[in-house]
Amino acid sequence: MWLWIVGVATVISAVALTVLVRHRRHRGRTLMGLAEQRSEWVQKQPIEIAATTDREVLARVFARDRLIRIDNFLTPSFLQRLRTEAEENIPRMVPSYIPTHKKGNTLSYENIHRYAHSCLGLYHSAELKDRVSAVAGLNVAPTPDRDQSSLSVLCYKEAGDHINWHYDHNFYRGRHFTVLLSLANQSSSGGVSQGQLMKRTPLGDESIDTSPNVLVIFEGAKVLHKASPTAEGDLRIMLSMTFCADTRTSWPKEFARRVKDTAFYGIRALWD
Ligand SMILES: [Fe+2]
């Protein structure tokens, strides 16, 4: 009897392992194909950054607070292009709901490669990389293609959409930075939505202005933060980008990152 059970378990494990390996190879080929086409797509995207804020001042504030905000970051026409792309992709976003922790919708890095080339162009632009590096005080680069949170569009469009207090855990060897660009932030009665980016400080909780076209750079592993719930009729869309000083990782950290990503993309994030 036991021999039979062990035999069946062995066959099931071997089949599951074969399916997983073949799926991972297929995913690897898909991501590599998208990455190969990316440079052509990115080169076609004009990057129009308007902000001229003094980089040294920003770097000093960042070294102190680990968070800075830049107003009017893009030209209005470039911001509008990004916003239009994001809104057109709302039907492709993955809804997520984890009671008491998170509710909202996310457009994955893979779908941004396919359907949102202006967003892709900004993330992979030398201009943005230089700005983030100057603020952080070290050379950073986009996080790996397999990390679906490297670049995503976060959409809060229903009452109660939010993400509760958390750190952006760092799964890489080098320091890791989160960059949020507000593409839309409005309520049905005018003004910004009730959904606010908040950070916790020793002096209390602070709200960070994320009006449209505000760029926020922060070290999420050090700054406890949340997005408070949106109200009925609110629309809040953030382009979320991550950069890292050294993207090497380990198998345990890679697995932990995938577990984290299930909160955004469901259980598939474990093997995709
Ligand atoms: Fe976060």
Short mmCIF file of C-alpha atoms and ligand atoms in Angstrom, two decimals:
data_model
loop_
_atom_site.label_atom_id
_atom_site.label_comp_id
_atom_site.label_asym_id
_atom_site.label_seq_id
_atom_site.Cartn_x
_atom_site.Cartn_y
_atom_site.Cartn_z
CA MET A 1 0.00 0.00 0.00
CA TRP A 2 2.71 2.45 1.08
CA LEU A 3 4.76 1.55 -1.96
CA TRP A 4 1.80 2.40 -4.16
CA ILE A 5 1.28 5.80 -2.43
CA VAL A 6 4.96 6.69 -2.74
CA GLY A 7 4.91 5.68 -6.42
CA VAL A 8 1.88 7.85 -7.21
CA ALA A 9 3.34 10.80 -5.27
CA THR A 10 6.61 10.46 -7.17
CA VAL A 11 4.84 10.43 -10.55
CA ILE A 12 2.68 13.47 -9.61
CA SER A 13 5.78 15.37 -8.39
CA ALA A 14 7.70 14.55 -11.57
CA VAL A 15 4.81 15.69 -13.79
CA ALA A 16 4.36 18.90 -11.77
CA LEU A 17 8.10 19.64 -11.95
CA THR A 18 8.13 19.04 -15.73
CA VAL A 19 5.14 21.35 -16.25
CA LEU A 20 6.75 24.03 -14.05
CA VAL A 21 10.10 23.85 -15.87
CA ARG A 22 8.42 24.05 -19.29
CA HIS A 23 6.27 26.98 -18.12
CA ARG A 24 9.30 28.82 -16.75
CA ARG A 25 11.14 28.33 -20.05
CA HIS A 26 8.13 29.64 -21.95
CA ARG A 27 7.90 32.67 -19.64
CA GLY A 28 11.62 33.29 -20.02
CA ARG A 29 11.29 33.31 -23.81
CA THR A 30 8.27 35.65 -23.63
CA LEU A 31 10.04 38.16 -21.36
CA MET A 32 13.22 37.98 -23.43
CA GLY A 33 11.24 38.66 -26.61
CA LEU A 34 9.60 41.72 -25.05
CA ALA A 35 12.94 42.99 -23.74
CA GLU A 36 14.52 42.61 -27.19
CA GLN A 37 11.82 44.78 -28.76
CA ARG A 38 11.88 47.29 -25.91
CA SER A 39 14.83 49.41 -27.01
CA GLU A 40 13.14 50.07 -30.36
CA TRP A 41 9.87 51.04 -28.66
CA VAL A 42 11.63 53.18 -26.04
CA GLN A 43 13.68 55.11 -28.60
CA LYS A 44 10.47 56.21 -30.32
CA GLN A 45 9.13 57.81 -27.13
CA PRO A 46 10.11 61.47 -26.63
CA ILE A 47 10.75 62.08 -22.93
CA GLU A 48 9.58 65.50 -21.82
CA ILE A 49 10.62 66.27 -18.24
CA ALA A 50 9.74 69.82 -17.22
CA ALA A 51 10.96 70.02 -13.61
CA THR A 52 14.16 71.96 -13.03
CA THR A 53 14.39 71.54 -9.25
CA ASP A 54 17.96 71.78 -7.95
CA ARG A 55 19.31 68.21 -7.74
CA GLU A 56 21.67 68.97 -4.86
CA VAL A 57 18.84 70.37 -2.76
CA LEU A 58 16.72 67.30 -3.52
CA ALA A 59 19.61 64.98 -2.64
CA ARG A 60 20.10 66.73 0.72
CA VAL A 61 16.40 66.44 1.60
CA PHE A 62 16.36 62.81 0.46
CA ALA A 63 19.41 61.93 2.59
CA ARG A 64 17.54 63.34 5.60
CA ASP A 65 13.96 62.15 4.96
CA ARG A 66 14.44 59.26 2.47
CA LEU A 67 11.56 60.79 0.54
CA ILE A 68 11.24 63.76 -1.79
CA ARG A 69 8.47 65.20 -3.92
CA ILE A 70 8.84 67.06 -7.23
CA ASP A 71 5.90 69.08 -8.55
CA ASN A 72 5.06 69.53 -12.25
CA PHE A 73 7.51 66.82 -13.22
CA LEU A 74 6.51 66.34 -16.87
CA THR A 75 5.30 68.66 -19.57
CA PRO A 76 1.48 68.75 -19.61
CA SER A 77 1.31 67.05 -23.02
CA PHE A 78 3.59 64.16 -21.95
CA LEU A 79 1.62 63.70 -18.73
CA GLN A 80 -1.57 63.55 -20.77
CA ARG A 81 -0.08 60.87 -23.04
CA LEU A 82 0.80 58.72 -20.04
CA ARG A 83 -2.60 59.28 -18.45
CA THR A 84 -4.43 58.35 -21.65
CA GLU A 85 -2.40 55.14 -21.92
CA ALA A 86 -3.16 54.25 -18.33
CA GLU A 87 -6.89 54.89 -18.66
CA GLU A 88 -7.11 52.91 -21.91
CA ASN A 89 -5.57 49.96 -20.08
CA ILE A 90 -7.94 49.91 -17.10
CA PRO A 91 -9.80 46.89 -18.59
CA ARG A 92 -6.48 44.97 -18.63
CA MET A 93 -5.71 45.65 -14.98
CA VAL A 94 -5.72 42.83 -12.45
CA PRO A 95 -8.06 43.46 -9.50
CA SER A 96 -6.79 42.50 -6.08
CA TYR A 97 -8.40 42.35 -2.66
CA ILE A 98 -6.73 41.30 0.57
CA PRO A 99 -9.07 42.07 3.47
CA THR A 100 -7.78 44.90 5.70
CA HIS A 101 -4.56 45.24 3.64
CA LYS A 102 -5.19 46.07 -0.01
CA LYS A 103 -7.80 46.68 -2.64
CA GLY A 104 -7.21 48.09 -6.12
CA ASN A 105 -6.20 47.31 -9.68
CA THR A 106 -2.77 46.87 -11.26
CA LEU A 107 -1.44 46.87 -14.82
CA SER A 108 1.57 44.56 -14.97
CA TYR A 109 5.03 45.27 -16.38
CA GLU A 110 4.38 42.70 -19.10
CA ASN A 111 1.17 44.41 -20.23
CA ILE A 112 2.90 47.80 -20.09
CA HIS A 113 5.43 46.36 -22.57
CA ARG A 114 2.56 45.39 -24.86
CA TYR A 115 0.16 48.30 -24.47
CA ALA A 116 1.72 51.35 -22.76
CA HIS A 117 4.92 52.37 -24.54
CA SER A 118 5.03 55.95 -23.24
CA CYS A 119 5.05 54.63 -19.66
CA LEU A 120 7.70 52.09 -20.69
CA GLY A 121 9.74 54.83 -22.36
CA LEU A 122 9.77 57.03 -19.26
CA TYR A 123 10.86 54.16 -16.99
CA HIS A 124 13.72 53.16 -19.28
CA SER A 125 14.83 56.68 -20.14
CA ALA A 126 18.33 57.86 -19.30
CA GLU A 127 16.77 61.12 -18.10
CA LEU A 128 14.73 59.49 -15.32
CA LYS A 129 17.54 57.15 -14.31
CA ASP A 130 19.91 60.14 -13.98
CA ARG A 131 17.41 62.07 -11.86
CA VAL A 132 16.77 59.19 -9.49
CA SER A 133 20.50 58.46 -9.23
CA ALA A 134 21.22 62.12 -8.41
CA VAL A 135 18.56 62.19 -5.69
CA ALA A 136 19.59 58.82 -4.20
CA GLY A 137 23.27 59.70 -4.33
CA LEU A 138 24.30 56.48 -6.13
CA ASN A 139 23.89 54.90 -9.54
CA VAL A 140 20.64 53.04 -9.89
CA ALA A 141 19.02 51.04 -12.69
CA PRO A 142 15.57 49.59 -13.37
CA THR A 143 14.86 46.37 -11.49
CA PRO A 144 14.76 43.07 -13.48
CA ASP A 145 12.21 42.23 -16.17
CA ARG A 146 10.97 39.17 -14.25
CA ASP A 147 9.89 41.48 -11.39
CA GLN A 148 6.34 42.46 -12.34
CA SER A 149 6.48 45.32 -9.82
CA SER A 150 9.44 46.94 -11.61
CA LEU A 151 6.95 49.03 -13.52
CA SER A 152 3.21 48.97 -12.93
CA VAL A 153 0.18 51.20 -13.07
CA LEU A 154 -1.77 51.29 -9.82
CA CYS A 155 -5.39 52.33 -10.13
CA TYR A 156 -7.71 53.25 -7.26
CA LYS A 157 -11.14 53.82 -8.80
CA GLU A 158 -13.71 52.38 -6.42
CA ALA A 159 -14.72 53.47 -2.95
CA GLY A 160 -12.39 51.86 -0.43
CA ASP A 161 -9.50 51.12 -2.79
CA HIS A 162 -6.33 51.44 -0.73
CA ILE A 163 -3.16 49.80 0.52
CA ASN A 164 -2.53 49.71 4.24
CA TRP A 165 0.71 50.53 6.11
CA HIS A 166 3.67 48.66 4.71
CA TYR A 167 7.30 48.83 3.71
CA ASP A 168 8.41 48.10 0.14
CA HIS A 169 10.63 45.20 1.10
CA ASN A 170 13.93 45.10 -0.70
CA PHE A 171 14.60 41.75 -2.37
CA TYR A 172 17.88 42.84 -3.95
CA ARG A 173 21.47 43.27 -2.81
CA GLY A 174 21.59 47.03 -3.41
CA ARG A 175 19.42 49.81 -2.03
CA HIS A 176 15.99 49.91 -3.62
CA PHE A 177 13.92 52.99 -4.46
CA THR A 178 10.27 53.45 -5.33
CA VAL A 179 9.27 56.23 -7.71
CA LEU A 180 5.61 57.19 -8.00
CA LEU A 181 4.28 59.51 -10.68
CA SER A 182 0.72 60.72 -10.20
CA LEU A 183 -1.09 60.42 -13.54
CA ALA A 184 -4.56 61.20 -12.22
CA ASN A 185 -5.96 62.22 -8.86
CA GLN A 186 -9.48 63.58 -8.80
CA SER A 187 -12.82 63.38 -7.04
CA SER A 188 -16.26 63.65 -8.59
CA SER A 189 -16.82 66.99 -6.83
CA GLY A 190 -13.55 68.56 -8.00
CA GLY A 191 -10.14 68.63 -6.33
CA VAL A 192 -8.06 65.59 -5.48
CA SER A 193 -9.36 62.21 -4.33
CA GLN A 194 -9.61 61.15 -0.71
CA GLY A 195 -6.91 58.56 -1.36
CA GLN A 196 -3.69 59.99 0.04
CA LEU A 197 -0.12 58.78 0.17
CA MET A 198 0.82 58.83 3.85
CA LYS A 199 4.12 58.26 5.60
CA ARG A 200 4.76 57.60 9.27
CA THR A 201 7.35 59.75 11.05
CA PRO A 202 8.41 60.00 14.71
CA LEU A 203 6.28 63.17 14.88
CA GLY A 204 3.16 61.53 13.46
CA ASP A 205 1.60 60.57 10.15
CA GLU A 206 2.16 62.91 7.21
CA SER A 207 0.17 63.24 4.01
CA ILE A 208 2.20 63.67 0.83
CA ASP A 209 0.66 65.70 -1.96
CA THR A 210 0.17 63.46 -4.98
CA SER A 211 -1.70 65.89 -7.20
CA PRO A 212 -1.41 65.04 -10.90
CA ASN A 213 2.15 65.36 -12.24
CA VAL A 214 3.80 65.07 -8.82
CA LEU A 215 6.77 62.68 -8.70
CA VAL A 216 7.63 61.07 -5.37
CA ILE A 217 10.94 59.24 -4.84
CA PHE A 218 11.33 57.28 -1.62
CA GLU A 219 13.24 54.40 -0.09
CA GLY A 220 10.28 52.16 0.60
CA ALA A 221 12.22 49.68 2.75
CA LYS A 222 12.86 52.49 5.25
CA VAL A 223 9.69 54.57 4.98
CA LEU A 224 6.48 53.11 6.40
CA HIS A 225 3.73 54.26 4.04
CA LYS A 226 0.21 53.63 2.85
CA ALA A 227 -2.43 54.85 0.38
CA SER A 228 -5.59 55.75 2.29
CA PRO A 229 -9.00 54.66 0.92
CA THR A 230 -10.57 56.40 -2.04
CA ALA A 231 -14.19 57.57 -1.91
CA GLU A 232 -17.07 57.02 -4.33
CA GLY A 233 -16.32 58.83 -7.61
CA ASP A 234 -12.57 59.16 -6.95
CA LEU A 235 -9.96 58.28 -9.54
CA ARG A 236 -6.31 57.96 -8.53
CA ILE A 237 -3.77 56.49 -10.97
CA MET A 238 -0.09 56.17 -10.10
CA LEU A 239 2.75 55.01 -12.30
CA SER A 240 4.92 52.95 -9.96
CA MET A 241 8.58 52.42 -10.87
CA THR A 242 11.38 50.75 -8.95
CA PHE A 243 15.12 51.28 -9.20
CA CYS A 244 17.97 49.53 -7.50
CA ALA A 245 21.70 50.07 -6.99
CA ASP A 246 22.50 46.33 -7.34
CA THR A 247 19.83 44.00 -8.71
CA ARG A 248 21.53 40.75 -7.75
CA THR A 249 19.37 38.57 -5.54
CA SER A 250 19.18 35.08 -4.02
CA TRP A 251 16.69 32.23 -4.47
CA PRO A 252 15.05 32.78 -1.05
CA LYS A 253 14.66 36.50 -1.74
CA GLU A 254 13.36 35.82 -5.26
CA PHE A 255 10.76 33.45 -3.82
CA ALA A 256 9.82 36.01 -1.14
CA ARG A 257 9.37 38.64 -3.86
CA ARG A 258 7.02 36.34 -5.76
CA VAL A 259 4.98 35.72 -2.61
CA LYS A 260 4.71 39.51 -2.18
CA ASP A 261 3.60 39.91 -5.81
CA THR A 262 0.64 37.55 -5.27
CA ALA A 263 -0.94 40.53 -3.47
CA PHE A 264 -0.98 42.38 -6.81
CA TYR A 265 -1.27 39.67 -9.48
CA GLY A 266 -2.74 36.66 -7.72
CA ILE A 267 -1.32 33.21 -7.16
CA ARG A 268 0.16 33.08 -10.70
CA ALA A 269 2.93 35.42 -9.50
CA LEU A 270 4.51 32.39 -7.78
CA TRP A 271 5.41 30.68 -11.05
CA ASP A 272 4.98 33.32 -13.81
FE FE B 1 4.55 50.65 -1.17
#
